[in-house]
XYZ file of C-alpha atoms in Angstrom:
656
model
C 140.973 -28.419 217.318
C 138.767 -29.129 220.412
C 139.780 -31.298 223.440
C 137.838 -32.667 226.448
C 139.693 -31.772 229.726
C 139.749 -35.083 231.433
C 139.498 -33.254 234.796
C 136.881 -30.944 234.523
C 135.121 -32.688 231.394
C 134.716 -29.427 229.436
C 135.842 -28.708 226.108
C 138.915 -26.542 225.215
C 139.882 -25.127 221.807
C 143.323 -24.919 220.830
C 144.203 -22.900 217.612
C 147.910 -23.553 217.449
C 149.732 -26.548 218.852
C 147.696 -28.367 221.142
C 148.956 -29.820 224.249
C 149.710 -33.583 224.341
C 146.261 -35.821 224.206
C 144.919 -39.357 224.204
C 142.138 -40.058 221.510
C 139.857 -42.756 221.265
C 138.529 -45.101 218.371
C 135.222 -46.765 218.869
C 132.201 -48.166 217.352
C 129.217 -45.384 217.807
C 126.059 -46.617 219.552
C 122.784 -45.344 220.802
C 122.837 -42.148 222.653
C 126.335 -40.792 222.120
C 127.665 -37.903 224.202
C 127.208 -34.995 221.342
C 128.782 -31.888 221.185
C 125.650 -29.942 222.174
C 125.346 -32.106 225.225
C 128.636 -31.144 226.701
C 127.853 -27.283 225.778
C 124.420 -27.596 227.396
C 124.784 -30.055 230.124
C 121.171 -31.127 230.084
C 120.409 -34.705 230.860
C 123.801 -35.718 230.013
C 124.048 -38.382 232.701
C 121.092 -40.153 231.509
C 122.218 -40.658 227.958
C 123.738 -44.350 227.368
C 126.883 -42.715 225.807
C 127.682 -41.321 229.213
C 129.629 -44.358 230.835
C 131.930 -44.590 227.625
C 132.581 -40.977 227.878
C 133.425 -41.195 231.274
C 135.510 -44.356 231.472
C 137.733 -42.742 228.458
C 138.566 -39.775 230.530
C 139.409 -41.629 233.562
C 141.626 -43.990 231.381
C 143.399 -40.948 229.781
C 143.855 -39.549 233.262
C 145.409 -42.522 234.619
C 147.798 -42.660 231.771
C 148.859 -39.115 232.599
C 147.119 -37.118 230.009
C 145.061 -34.065 230.729
C 143.258 -33.793 227.713
C 141.528 -36.609 225.010
C 139.662 -36.458 221.904
C 136.568 -38.264 221.189
C 134.881 -37.700 217.630
C 131.322 -37.926 219.049
C 131.520 -34.519 220.882
C 134.662 -32.851 220.094
C 133.380 -31.810 216.420
C 130.202 -29.800 215.896
C 128.420 -31.724 213.224
C 125.830 -28.999 212.894
C 128.136 -26.873 211.144
C 128.899 -28.200 207.530
C 132.052 -25.920 207.409
C 133.458 -27.588 210.735
C 132.381 -31.064 209.697
C 134.338 -30.674 206.354
C 137.649 -29.482 208.170
C 137.388 -32.040 210.786
C 137.023 -34.764 208.050
C 139.747 -33.691 206.295
C 142.076 -33.286 209.520
C 141.117 -36.525 211.149
C 143.795 -38.624 210.057
C 146.314 -35.867 211.122
C 144.640 -35.737 214.465
C 145.037 -39.409 215.014
C 148.695 -39.454 213.806
C 149.581 -36.646 216.400
C 147.965 -38.121 219.164
C 150.173 -39.557 222.042
C 148.049 -42.550 222.526
C 145.244 -44.012 220.839
C 142.629 -46.180 222.735
C 140.811 -48.669 220.657
C 137.547 -49.642 222.458
C 136.034 -52.668 221.494
C 132.454 -52.702 223.504
C 131.596 -56.290 221.690
C 134.754 -58.012 223.206
C 133.930 -58.885 226.853
C 135.381 -62.236 227.508
C 138.911 -62.751 228.718
C 141.403 -62.795 225.406
C 144.090 -65.149 224.862
C 146.561 -63.691 222.839
C 147.673 -66.226 220.460
C 148.270 -65.374 216.769
C 145.510 -67.191 214.886
C 143.506 -68.192 217.514
C 143.086 -64.814 218.819
C 142.468 -63.387 215.455
C 139.487 -65.937 215.240
C 137.726 -64.026 218.101
C 138.754 -60.560 217.301
C 137.567 -60.705 213.691
C 134.097 -60.907 215.111
C 134.298 -57.234 216.503
C 132.423 -54.713 214.559
C 135.334 -52.411 214.967
C 137.175 -54.284 212.456
C 134.559 -53.963 209.814
C 134.308 -50.351 209.837
C 135.284 -48.059 207.205
C 136.582 -45.294 209.680
C 138.386 -47.428 211.880
C 140.913 -48.157 209.338
C 142.826 -45.114 209.314
C 142.309 -45.027 213.121
C 144.252 -48.238 213.369
C 146.982 -47.195 210.719
C 147.628 -43.075 211.670
C 148.582 -43.321 215.525
C 152.162 -44.762 216.343
C 150.740 -46.240 219.401
C 147.244 -48.055 219.920
C 145.881 -49.750 222.985
C 142.964 -52.125 222.669
C 140.512 -52.532 225.285
C 137.454 -54.978 225.847
C 133.913 -53.628 226.832
C 135.164 -53.506 230.597
C 138.291 -51.577 229.893
C 140.716 -54.566 230.424
C 143.964 -54.180 228.509
C 144.125 -56.905 225.503
C 147.697 -55.646 224.149
C 149.193 -52.827 221.864
C 149.118 -52.443 218.164
C 152.762 -53.877 218.284
C 152.267 -56.665 220.515
C 149.161 -57.756 218.651
C 150.765 -57.090 215.134
C 150.962 -60.925 213.880
C 147.195 -61.217 214.973
C 146.182 -58.087 213.514
C 147.924 -58.618 210.083
C 145.723 -61.820 209.892
C 142.480 -59.894 210.500
C 143.233 -56.529 208.590
C 145.706 -58.114 205.679
C 147.787 -54.945 206.690
C 151.358 -55.696 206.554
C 153.189 -55.740 210.016
C 155.696 -52.978 208.939
C 152.702 -50.869 208.404
C 151.087 -51.510 211.492
C 154.405 -50.988 213.663
C 155.935 -48.436 211.543
C 153.081 -46.603 209.830
C 152.626 -46.168 205.704
C 156.022 -44.509 205.185
C 157.814 -47.788 206.114
C 156.901 -49.803 202.973
C 156.574 -49.133 199.437
C 152.713 -49.466 198.922
C 150.567 -49.229 196.097
C 147.058 -47.841 195.503
C 145.550 -51.001 194.783
C 147.081 -52.761 198.053
C 145.887 -49.874 200.390
C 142.214 -50.048 198.901
C 142.291 -53.825 199.355
C 142.310 -53.050 203.391
C 138.910 -50.960 202.688
C 137.403 -53.696 200.554
C 135.182 -55.470 203.126
C 134.621 -52.706 205.380
C 131.270 -51.074 205.630
C 130.038 -47.212 206.482
C 126.764 -45.987 207.413
C 127.001 -43.219 204.765
C 128.037 -44.291 201.228
C 129.920 -41.150 200.759
C 132.073 -42.140 203.985
C 133.874 -44.937 201.852
C 135.813 -42.258 200.073
C 136.031 -39.657 202.880
C 137.247 -42.350 205.292
C 140.388 -43.173 202.759
C 141.199 -39.093 201.977
C 144.006 -38.943 204.724
C 145.529 -42.541 204.039
C 145.904 -41.460 200.525
C 147.007 -37.740 201.722
C 144.566 -35.939 199.611
C 141.768 -33.298 200.557
C 138.376 -32.887 199.226
C 135.213 -30.888 199.867
C 132.786 -32.913 201.771
C 129.447 -32.953 199.843
C 127.078 -35.662 201.698
C 124.113 -36.572 199.064
C 126.612 -37.130 195.923
C 126.694 -41.081 196.838
C 129.178 -43.164 195.006
C 130.526 -39.962 193.276
C 132.436 -39.352 196.261
C 134.758 -42.586 195.520
C 135.339 -41.175 191.949
C 136.340 -37.980 193.105
C 138.775 -39.821 195.601
C 140.423 -41.799 192.666
C 140.813 -38.493 190.446
C 142.399 -36.714 193.506
C 144.979 -39.600 194.117
C 145.796 -39.507 190.273
C 146.525 -35.758 190.518
C 149.641 -36.679 193.224
C 150.539 -40.160 192.059
C 151.149 -41.994 188.682
C 150.466 -45.523 190.492
C 148.843 -47.452 187.650
C 147.445 -49.961 190.283
C 144.711 -47.949 190.695
C 143.275 -49.315 187.269
C 143.828 -52.989 188.518
C 140.284 -53.582 190.224
C 138.419 -56.378 189.357
C 135.856 -55.329 187.018
C 132.310 -56.538 187.954
C 130.247 -55.300 185.096
C 130.531 -55.982 181.240
C 131.715 -52.324 180.476
C 132.093 -48.819 182.061
C 134.541 -46.385 183.287
C 137.988 -46.989 184.446
C 137.349 -45.737 187.986
C 135.957 -48.179 190.489
C 132.607 -47.845 192.029
C 133.481 -48.404 195.723
C 136.875 -50.198 197.566
C 134.930 -53.644 197.149
C 136.068 -53.484 193.818
C 139.920 -53.870 194.967
C 139.152 -56.997 196.904
C 141.865 -59.783 197.106
C 144.318 -57.153 195.716
C 146.374 -56.726 199.005
C 149.615 -58.711 197.450
C 149.880 -56.130 194.197
C 153.000 -54.204 193.992
C 154.538 -51.490 191.649
C 156.800 -52.972 189.189
C 160.234 -51.074 188.972
C 160.091 -48.836 186.012
C 163.351 -50.247 184.286
C 162.242 -53.799 184.405
C 158.670 -52.748 182.887
C 159.919 -50.857 180.173
C 162.600 -53.473 179.214
C 160.194 -56.370 179.062
C 156.916 -55.041 178.358
C 156.861 -51.446 176.323
C 157.464 -51.826 172.452
C 160.911 -50.628 171.601
C 162.019 -49.690 175.015
C 160.644 -46.546 174.804
C 160.282 -44.452 177.930
C 156.332 -43.529 178.269
C 155.273 -40.689 179.911
C 153.876 -41.981 183.118
C 152.065 -38.721 184.180
C 148.384 -38.484 184.015
C 146.085 -35.808 182.701
C 142.650 -35.548 184.005
C 140.416 -33.416 181.810
C 136.547 -33.106 181.824
C 136.603 -35.788 178.782
C 138.771 -38.236 180.382
C 142.093 -39.322 181.632
C 144.907 -39.213 179.099
C 147.570 -41.889 180.143
C 150.454 -43.545 177.996
C 150.191 -47.439 178.133
C 151.761 -50.218 176.154
C 148.676 -51.933 174.436
C 147.874 -54.883 172.081
C 145.022 -54.192 169.741
C 142.992 -57.047 168.779
C 139.505 -57.466 167.038
C 136.902 -60.207 167.271
C 135.858 -61.546 163.832
C 132.011 -61.573 164.892
C 132.573 -57.826 165.890
C 134.775 -56.463 163.371
C 133.645 -52.942 164.172
C 134.450 -53.261 167.999
C 138.246 -51.865 168.852
C 139.447 -53.627 171.747
C 142.847 -53.226 173.401
C 144.884 -54.804 176.088
C 146.687 -52.459 177.917
C 149.406 -53.566 180.437
C 150.046 -52.028 183.742
C 153.095 -51.132 185.633
C 152.212 -53.510 188.506
C 152.128 -57.260 189.221
C 151.121 -59.611 192.089
C 153.999 -60.017 194.868
C 154.193 -63.767 193.620
C 154.744 -62.851 189.805
C 156.799 -60.706 187.489
C 153.899 -60.928 184.925
C 152.552 -57.659 184.836
C 148.477 -57.097 185.550
C 146.459 -56.428 182.296
C 143.015 -54.702 181.596
C 140.814 -54.946 178.454
C 139.725 -51.843 176.961
C 137.030 -51.118 174.438
C 136.717 -47.745 172.513
C 133.367 -46.175 172.775
C 132.980 -42.981 171.373
C 136.599 -41.795 171.127
C 137.299 -42.807 174.507
C 138.118 -46.288 176.264
C 136.145 -48.100 178.767
C 136.659 -51.079 181.015
C 135.551 -54.135 179.688
C 135.174 -57.524 181.107
C 136.497 -59.967 178.435
C 139.491 -62.418 178.008
C 141.283 -62.184 174.612
C 139.478 -65.228 172.857
C 141.593 -67.841 170.727
C 140.105 -66.521 167.736
C 140.875 -62.778 167.940
C 142.689 -61.165 165.257
C 145.878 -59.727 167.574
C 147.508 -56.510 166.045
C 151.403 -55.649 166.760
C 151.901 -54.037 170.154
C 152.392 -50.407 170.654
C 152.938 -47.798 172.829
C 149.932 -45.374 172.844
C 148.514 -42.387 174.411
C 145.029 -43.365 175.526
C 141.791 -41.369 176.672
C 140.264 -43.171 179.307
C 136.569 -42.786 180.346
C 136.419 -42.376 184.297
C 132.521 -42.694 183.877
C 130.601 -45.199 181.570
C 128.768 -43.984 178.707
C 125.299 -44.935 179.881
C 123.974 -48.218 177.900
C 126.185 -51.419 178.969
C 128.396 -52.191 175.544
C 130.121 -55.390 176.034
C 130.856 -58.683 174.246
C 127.847 -58.815 172.444
C 126.338 -55.358 172.225
C 123.529 -56.143 169.642
C 121.652 -58.536 171.835
C 119.554 -58.761 174.975
C 121.045 -59.390 178.407
C 120.220 -62.576 180.263
C 120.607 -62.848 184.208
C 120.386 -64.839 187.229
C 118.951 -63.091 190.233
C 120.612 -65.203 193.596
C 119.115 -65.773 196.929
C 121.577 -67.244 199.198
C 119.402 -68.770 202.242
C 121.612 -70.502 204.572
C 124.759 -70.369 202.717
C 126.519 -67.874 204.760
C 125.523 -69.337 208.288
C 127.406 -72.576 207.218
C 130.657 -70.522 206.197
C 129.950 -70.818 202.460
C 131.411 -67.882 200.577
C 131.410 -66.672 196.720
C 135.280 -67.756 195.997
C 135.238 -67.169 192.088
C 133.318 -66.976 189.047
C 134.259 -67.846 185.559
C 134.395 -66.891 182.734
C 135.169 -63.183 183.453
C 132.417 -62.190 180.764
C 129.807 -63.059 183.622
C 129.269 -60.001 185.709
C 127.578 -59.184 189.111
C 125.433 -56.374 189.604
C 124.524 -56.674 193.445
C 122.573 -60.298 193.605
C 122.301 -60.628 189.763
C 124.549 -62.379 187.671
C 124.460 -61.045 184.013
C 125.877 -62.109 180.693
C 125.382 -61.089 177.201
C 124.155 -63.951 174.742
C 124.373 -63.781 171.054
C 120.892 -64.109 170.430
C 118.083 -67.035 171.146
C 120.522 -69.744 169.679
C 123.466 -68.810 171.579
C 125.028 -71.063 174.297
C 126.749 -70.101 177.062
C 127.542 -71.135 180.880
C 129.402 -69.636 183.859
C 130.623 -71.525 187.013
C 130.235 -69.892 190.367
C 132.351 -71.608 193.196
C 131.619 -71.595 196.631
C 133.832 -72.704 199.294
C 133.504 -73.073 203.491
C 136.206 -73.168 205.521
C 134.301 -74.176 208.279
C 132.700 -77.262 206.814
C 135.909 -77.989 204.719
C 133.949 -78.299 201.533
C 132.667 -76.681 198.202
C 130.236 -77.016 195.400
C 129.679 -75.328 192.100
C 126.721 -73.727 191.005
C 126.651 -73.941 186.958
C 124.123 -71.384 185.260
C 123.828 -71.106 181.377
C 121.831 -70.687 178.335
C 121.213 -73.210 175.165
C 118.825 -72.260 172.347
C 117.041 -69.685 174.441
C 116.572 -71.970 177.333
C 118.256 -70.898 180.666
C 119.608 -73.380 182.896
C 121.257 -74.237 186.365
C 122.975 -76.989 187.839
C 124.953 -78.164 191.008
C 128.298 -79.676 190.966
C 129.688 -81.280 193.943
C 132.404 -83.863 193.877
C 134.993 -85.690 195.864
C 138.096 -84.379 193.710
C 139.021 -81.878 196.015
C 142.378 -79.834 195.097
C 144.848 -79.912 197.539
C 143.063 -81.754 199.922
C 141.871 -78.447 202.006
C 142.185 -75.741 200.099
C 141.186 -72.313 201.941
C 138.549 -70.250 200.269
C 141.439 -67.421 200.165
C 143.199 -69.396 197.418
C 141.329 -67.881 194.828
C 143.689 -68.641 191.992
C 143.490 -72.129 192.848
C 140.064 -72.355 192.916
C 139.662 -70.439 189.597
C 141.848 -72.861 187.874
C 139.445 -75.535 189.324
C 136.572 -73.790 188.351
C 137.789 -73.479 184.412
C 137.691 -77.632 184.724
C 134.316 -77.639 185.571
C 133.698 -75.105 182.871
C 135.161 -77.302 180.416
C 133.581 -80.723 181.798
C 130.117 -78.659 181.197
C 130.795 -77.494 177.826
C 129.321 -80.478 176.274
C 126.290 -80.795 178.682
C 124.545 -77.577 177.794
C 122.092 -78.944 175.456
C 121.045 -81.599 177.916
C 120.988 -79.062 180.723
C 118.760 -76.840 178.913
C 116.190 -80.110 177.815
C 116.222 -81.106 181.661
C 115.442 -77.564 182.728
C 112.569 -77.332 180.295
C 110.991 -80.683 181.454
C 111.295 -79.606 184.766
C 109.045 -76.313 183.980
C 106.655 -78.739 182.161
C 105.999 -81.162 184.903
C 105.742 -78.861 188.096
C 102.494 -77.827 189.077
C 103.402 -74.431 190.105
C 104.899 -71.419 188.146
C 106.876 -70.559 191.157
C 109.701 -71.922 193.410
C 110.360 -74.947 191.607
C 113.010 -77.484 193.088
C 115.675 -78.119 190.436
C 118.184 -80.497 192.372
C 119.425 -81.750 195.759
C 122.771 -82.824 195.925
C 125.120 -84.177 198.577
C 128.270 -82.507 199.992
C 130.684 -85.115 200.134
C 132.062 -85.659 203.748
C 129.520 -83.819 205.518
C 125.727 -84.493 206.558
C 124.797 -81.150 204.575
C 122.570 -81.068 200.999
C 122.980 -77.980 198.527
C 119.292 -77.217 197.642
C 118.683 -75.627 194.481
C 115.218 -73.959 193.610
C 114.506 -71.668 190.499
C 111.734 -69.346 189.788
C 111.424 -67.398 186.011
C 108.920 -68.942 183.942
C 107.014 -65.666 184.107
C 110.530 -63.750 183.496
C 112.062 -65.161 180.541
C 115.337 -63.460 180.708
C 115.870 -63.260 184.344
C 115.799 -66.181 186.400
C 115.571 -66.178 190.540
C 117.698 -68.798 191.757
C 117.562 -69.828 195.543
C 120.851 -71.670 196.730
C 120.389 -73.438 200.271
C 122.201 -75.575 202.158
C 120.590 -77.978 204.613
C 120.988 -80.988 206.505
C 120.238 -84.362 204.381
C 117.192 -85.836 204.918
C 118.217 -89.488 204.446
C 119.150 -92.298 201.939
C 117.109 -91.278 199.277
C 117.422 -87.594 199.469
C 120.342 -87.435 197.134
C 118.934 -89.919 194.863
C 115.632 -88.202 194.205
C 114.642 -87.380 190.697
C 115.079 -83.414 189.888
C 111.621 -83.302 188.773
C 110.184 -84.106 192.060
C 108.964 -80.692 193.901
C 107.237 -81.477 196.858
C 107.843 -83.192 200.058
C 106.228 -83.891 203.341
C 106.579 -86.662 205.849
C 104.003 -89.334 207.253
C 104.466 -90.769 210.813
C 104.372 -94.781 211.411
C 106.601 -96.811 213.812
C 109.583 -97.903 212.247
C 113.183 -99.267 213.018
C 116.370 -97.987 211.824
C 119.872 -97.687 212.571
C 121.137 -94.178 210.712
C 119.516 -90.945 209.512
C 121.534 -90.733 206.645
C 122.612 -93.450 204.345
C 125.850 -91.332 202.814
C 128.884 -93.310 203.363
C 130.617 -89.968 203.885
C 128.285 -88.637 206.622
C 128.379 -92.313 208.173
C 132.010 -92.518 208.191
C 132.546 -88.939 209.838
C 129.658 -89.752 212.522
C 131.657 -92.906 213.407
C 134.793 -91.198 213.943
C 133.242 -88.481 216.066
C 131.398 -91.090 218.291
C 134.266 -93.133 218.595
C 136.561 -89.901 219.393
C 134.256 -88.094 221.619
C 131.996 -90.721 223.190
C 129.531 -88.163 223.526
C 125.754 -88.766 223.367
C 122.665 -87.608 224.867
C 119.838 -90.071 225.573
C 117.374 -86.911 225.633
C 117.971 -85.750 222.326
C 115.626 -87.509 219.872
C 115.449 -88.153 216.146
C 113.756 -84.909 215.508
C 116.769 -82.903 215.873
C 118.140 -84.659 212.590
C 115.425 -83.716 210.420
C 115.599 -79.979 210.199
C 112.976 -78.439 208.048
C 110.572 -81.069 207.786
C 107.272 -82.006 210.133
C 108.357 -84.625 212.531
C 107.452 -86.347 215.929
C 109.085 -89.108 217.829
C 106.683 -92.149 218.423
C 108.496 -93.389 221.622
C 111.518 -94.224 223.519
C 115.061 -92.523 223.729
C 117.775 -92.277 221.131
C 121.416 -91.735 221.160
C 122.477 -88.606 218.861
C 125.967 -87.805 218.359
C 126.085 -84.308 219.414
C 129.195 -83.527 217.044
C 127.365 -84.525 213.975
C 123.694 -85.198 214.691
C 123.484 -88.911 213.699
C 121.583 -91.519 215.575
C 123.731 -93.905 217.170
C 121.350 -96.923 218.246
C 118.439 -98.520 216.947
C 115.053 -97.433 218.369
C 111.709 -97.032 217.432
C 110.817 -93.715 215.611
C 108.605 -92.520 213.329
C 109.184 -93.318 209.620
C 109.928 -90.698 207.371
C 108.303 -90.653 203.938
C 109.197 -88.490 200.916
C 106.462 -87.961 198.553
C 108.154 -85.793 195.910
C 105.458 -85.589 193.205
C 101.728 -86.589 192.686
C 102.677 -89.742 191.286
C 105.880 -90.869 193.341
C 106.086 -92.335 196.690
C 109.224 -93.250 198.246
C 109.968 -94.602 201.831
C 113.146 -94.534 203.897
C 112.128 -98.134 204.937
C 115.408 -99.916 204.041
C 117.381 -100.482 207.184
C 121.303 -99.808 207.263
C 122.529 -102.419 208.735
C 125.955 -101.033 209.068
C 127.176 -101.015 212.994
C 128.112 -97.963 214.875
C 129.574 -98.821 218.341
C 129.208 -96.763 221.210
């Protein structure tokens, strides 16, 4: 192990027990000080990373340490053998350090440490988004956080409540380490679900120390590294939650492709073996809880319920019960498996009502840890239909994809795929987007009927529970199922409407399908679609924009072009929707904020515009016009034969 002498700035090697040392956790930037730079000593002062190197040494010296370890320069990365050894040892190096400095170089303002407020500011730091920093947070006993100018923010213990909000890591783990809690594999994986690494292999390598496994480092193997990690974990653990990840494909192996598959599983826990056997194992038999990993698959004993679909009698499905559950439930998690060539693969399928269910039994299964090539899902014999999504401004307004129903709809990157049972089939899926920032939501519904694909936006006022956060996936899933059921009888009409839209449009590409207002905001959801030349794959663009005015939400979906002409006109508010108007009135009454220099052009984002004369009063909170002056008239021309004007004046009063 190499350490930096904080007085001489030279590297020293310790083969046996090293002296007490500090350690640095940071985000790599340009021109870091590398091993060769310290060895050669050439132009080291000119490198951008030298200031961080120097400040780290000085901080350690002030705290009474003679040595510090920094990953950029204490590892000779030109040696593959040394790099492999270092990666396998890194967790222990952080764990054995006397103090870890977490340097947040993108946090420069004074930080007020008050749980959620602080967590909101902290979450924007890149340090909390990187894969390697997860073990650097968990492993050391003592961690101190510093801003860009090396001002102390606080320690891991004093900031524990805020850190658990940001990272989802339980407070006992933050304060006392992994051994303090009975953790399951799925829960630990979920902590890394939203973290990123520069190299795809590092998604696995950065987790080896946390799970206590050792593997050869093989850069170039891609996502196979994460499969190797899971197999190594199975050699030392019989925790079945490793199979509890959320399937994002129709069928495939039982191993997840990346930590992202474990998103939202931070509340999974291992079930008590006695309770599990008593309640869910047929006959109360004691199953063999050990795994056997071979070249052909993973042999494991699980309670299963076989079933057959009448339309596919040759397909052998089973629902397997795992010895794990959610923390708020005693019901064990279940996965659906499909027998393919003598092995069982994961299948994304709920047990249909018309399924022929067999007697439950305990059985030794041979699980495929890699898929068998071609996807073989619910409708193996029929072509795949898919929608490719482009989310233009959704993320900038805080909208996140909360849930998708039914489970047969699967994601592959930005594509939503579903198997249909032929040209006469009918199916649809509901994708729910939620914005905690706007306290708003909408559902994007996609489907197929008689060979015609269609898309639709649902945006209602009937919010469940008032202001449900996007994190309440279970409640939003239930709500989405309600939308799914309401749209069941509308599929034929939706397909006919979509077909008519294609016919009337002048262009083959980028058609405006619908524009729907989001209640309680001054935003619209805009839906474009492109796909006539690719009949089995539609490109769908979903955008969130400021609403254009009284006519925007009532526009016919066939209206596909819009532009403005300018003529002097009087009007009072730029948006005629009662929800927008009420919100603006409340903002203005509460804030009494307006700026005469701001003109109406600020409201009409995305359209060509110009103010004709005078000044205006624009609410800085929501952008609404607060007094009547002369402005340009906005005319929406949405098609060659349709001419719609915003000439009607809203007579409602908005007092200053």
